[in-house]
Structure formats: structure tokens, C-alpha cells
mmCIF file of C-alpha atoms in Angstrom:
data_model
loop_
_atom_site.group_PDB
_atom_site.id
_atom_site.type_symbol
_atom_site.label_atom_id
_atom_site.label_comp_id
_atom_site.label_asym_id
_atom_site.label_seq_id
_atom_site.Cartn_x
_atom_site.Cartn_y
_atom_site.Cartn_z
ATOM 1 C CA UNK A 545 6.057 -12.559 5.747
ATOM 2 C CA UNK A 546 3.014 -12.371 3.417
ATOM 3 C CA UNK A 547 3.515 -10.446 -0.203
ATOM 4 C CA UNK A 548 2.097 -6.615 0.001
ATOM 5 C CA UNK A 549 1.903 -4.345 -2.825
ATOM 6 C CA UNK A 550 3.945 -1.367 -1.455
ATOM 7 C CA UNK A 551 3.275 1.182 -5.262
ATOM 8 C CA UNK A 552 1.328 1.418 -8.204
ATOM 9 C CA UNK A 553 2.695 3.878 -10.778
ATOM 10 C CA UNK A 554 0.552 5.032 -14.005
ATOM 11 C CA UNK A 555 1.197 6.567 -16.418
ATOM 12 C CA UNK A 556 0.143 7.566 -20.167
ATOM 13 C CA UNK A 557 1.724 6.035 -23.088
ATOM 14 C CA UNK A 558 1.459 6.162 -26.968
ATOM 15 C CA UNK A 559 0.386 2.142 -28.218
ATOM 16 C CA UNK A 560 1.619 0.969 -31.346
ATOM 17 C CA UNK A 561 -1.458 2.437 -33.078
ATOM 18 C CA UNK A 562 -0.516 5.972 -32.272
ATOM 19 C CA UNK A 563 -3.762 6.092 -29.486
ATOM 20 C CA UNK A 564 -2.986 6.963 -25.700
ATOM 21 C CA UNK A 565 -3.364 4.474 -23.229
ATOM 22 C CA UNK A 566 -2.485 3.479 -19.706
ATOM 23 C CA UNK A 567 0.510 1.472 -18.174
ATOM 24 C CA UNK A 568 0.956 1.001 -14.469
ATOM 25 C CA UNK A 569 3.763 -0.512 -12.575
ATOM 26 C CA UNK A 570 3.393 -2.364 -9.630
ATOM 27 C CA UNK A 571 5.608 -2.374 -6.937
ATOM 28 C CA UNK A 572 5.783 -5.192 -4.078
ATOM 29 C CA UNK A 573 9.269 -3.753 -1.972
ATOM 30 C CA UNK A 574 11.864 -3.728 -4.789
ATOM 31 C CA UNK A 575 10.080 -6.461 -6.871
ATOM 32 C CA UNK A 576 7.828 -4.891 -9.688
ATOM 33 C CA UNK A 577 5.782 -5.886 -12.793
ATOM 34 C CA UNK A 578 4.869 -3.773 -15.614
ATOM 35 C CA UNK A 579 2.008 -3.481 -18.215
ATOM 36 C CA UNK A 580 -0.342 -1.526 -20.576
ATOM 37 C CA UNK A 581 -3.655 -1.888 -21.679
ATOM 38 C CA UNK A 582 -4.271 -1.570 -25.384
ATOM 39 C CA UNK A 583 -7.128 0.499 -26.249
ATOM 40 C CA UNK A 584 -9.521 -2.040 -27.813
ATOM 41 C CA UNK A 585 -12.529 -0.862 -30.228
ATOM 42 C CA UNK A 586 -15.051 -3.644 -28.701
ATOM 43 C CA UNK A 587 -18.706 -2.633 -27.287
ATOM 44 C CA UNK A 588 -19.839 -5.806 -26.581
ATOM 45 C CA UNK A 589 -22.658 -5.831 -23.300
ATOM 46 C CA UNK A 590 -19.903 -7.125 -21.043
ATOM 47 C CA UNK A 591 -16.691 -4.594 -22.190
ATOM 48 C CA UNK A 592 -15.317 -2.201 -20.114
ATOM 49 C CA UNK A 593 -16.212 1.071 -21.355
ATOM 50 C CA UNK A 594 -13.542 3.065 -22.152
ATOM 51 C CA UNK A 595 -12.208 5.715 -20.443
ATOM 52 C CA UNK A 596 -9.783 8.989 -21.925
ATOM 53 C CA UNK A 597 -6.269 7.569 -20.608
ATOM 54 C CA UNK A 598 -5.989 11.083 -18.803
ATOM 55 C CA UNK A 599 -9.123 10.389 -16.929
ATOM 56 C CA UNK A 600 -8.413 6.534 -16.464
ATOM 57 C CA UNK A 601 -4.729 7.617 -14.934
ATOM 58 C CA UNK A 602 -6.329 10.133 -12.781
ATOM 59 C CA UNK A 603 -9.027 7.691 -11.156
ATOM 60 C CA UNK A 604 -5.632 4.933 -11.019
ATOM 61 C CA UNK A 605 -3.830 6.894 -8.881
ATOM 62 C CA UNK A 606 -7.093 8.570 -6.447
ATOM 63 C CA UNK A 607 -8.977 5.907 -6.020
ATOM 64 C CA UNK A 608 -7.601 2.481 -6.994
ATOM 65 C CA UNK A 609 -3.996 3.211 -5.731
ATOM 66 C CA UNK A 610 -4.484 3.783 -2.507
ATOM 67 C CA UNK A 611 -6.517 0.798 -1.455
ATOM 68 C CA UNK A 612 -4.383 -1.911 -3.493
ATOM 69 C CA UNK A 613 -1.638 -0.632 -1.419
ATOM 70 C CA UNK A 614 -0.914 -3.188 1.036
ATOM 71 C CA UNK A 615 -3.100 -5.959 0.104
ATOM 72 C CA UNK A 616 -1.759 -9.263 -1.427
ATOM 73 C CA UNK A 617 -1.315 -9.721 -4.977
ATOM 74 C CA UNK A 618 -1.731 -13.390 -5.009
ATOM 75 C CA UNK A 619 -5.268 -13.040 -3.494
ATOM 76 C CA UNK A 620 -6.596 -12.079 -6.600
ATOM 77 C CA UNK A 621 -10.291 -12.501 -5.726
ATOM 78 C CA UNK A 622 -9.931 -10.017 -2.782
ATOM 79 C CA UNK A 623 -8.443 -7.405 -5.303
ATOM 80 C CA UNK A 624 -11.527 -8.355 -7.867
ATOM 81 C CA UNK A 625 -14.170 -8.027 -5.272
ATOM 82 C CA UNK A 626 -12.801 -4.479 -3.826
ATOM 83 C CA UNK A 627 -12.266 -3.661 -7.869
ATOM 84 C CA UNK A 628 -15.912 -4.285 -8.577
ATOM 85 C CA UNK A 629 -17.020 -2.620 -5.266
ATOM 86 C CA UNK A 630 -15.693 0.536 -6.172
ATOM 87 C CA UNK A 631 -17.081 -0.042 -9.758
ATOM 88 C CA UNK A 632 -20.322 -0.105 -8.475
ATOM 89 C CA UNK A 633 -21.799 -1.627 -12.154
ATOM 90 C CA UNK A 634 -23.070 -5.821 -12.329
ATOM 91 C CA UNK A 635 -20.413 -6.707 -14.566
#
């Protein structure tokens, strides 16, 4: 039986700088990894552009969510291509 994602949970979260940020945990059945993005200050051409964490959260669990659920998290090239299809940008 292949590996599914079955959950992704975000959330807001104070980082050790006192900014908000995201973490999301990711649920495959009862196995589940955790993580949060610090906010970074690079503007570089090829940085993400940041998002409020509200907003960010918001768009994690309307959009994103619901389309990682199911697919296979070792096929990370499948999750990268729908990623930067519902991006929409070149980067």
C-alpha cells in the first residue's frame, strides 16, 4: 500500500523573534511530521513573497490542503509541480 497524506493542519505561531508565522502538521494515517517557516527579511528576485501568516494559513487550509490530501509524499516533484500550478508565477 502506497504512502497518502490523509491531513494537513496549520496553524499560527509566535517565532523566536516575537513575528507570527505558520506551522503545519502533516498527517499520513497516524504518522505525522511537524514544522514552521521562519519569517525571513530576504527580497531577492527568486524569494517567496511574503504573505500575513493569517492570510498564508487561510490559503493552507482552502486551497493547498485539499489537493495534497491523498497524494504521496515521497513523490515530491508531483507535489512541486501541482504547488507551482496553483502558484501560477515562473519561479
Amino acid at each position: 500500500m502506497a504512502l497518502r497524506i490523509t491531513k494537513l493542519t496549520v496553524r499560527t505561531e509566535l517565532d523566536s523573534q516575537g513575528n507570527w508565522t505558520v506551522a503545519a502538521s502533516l498527517f499520513c494515517g497516524r504518522a505525522a511530521v511537524h514544522a514552521s517557516v521562519p519569517r525571513g527579511e530576504s527580497v531577492g528576485t527568486h524569494e517567496a513573497r511574503a504573505l500575513p501568516a493569517e492570510k498564508a494559513v487561510r490559503s493552507l487550509e482552502r486551497v493547498i490542503a485539499p489537493r495534497l490530501k491523498g497524494m504521496n509524499p515521497l513523490e515530491q516533484e508531483k507535489i512541486d509541480a501541482m504547488l507551482s500550478k496553483l502558484d501560477g508565477t515562473k519561479n
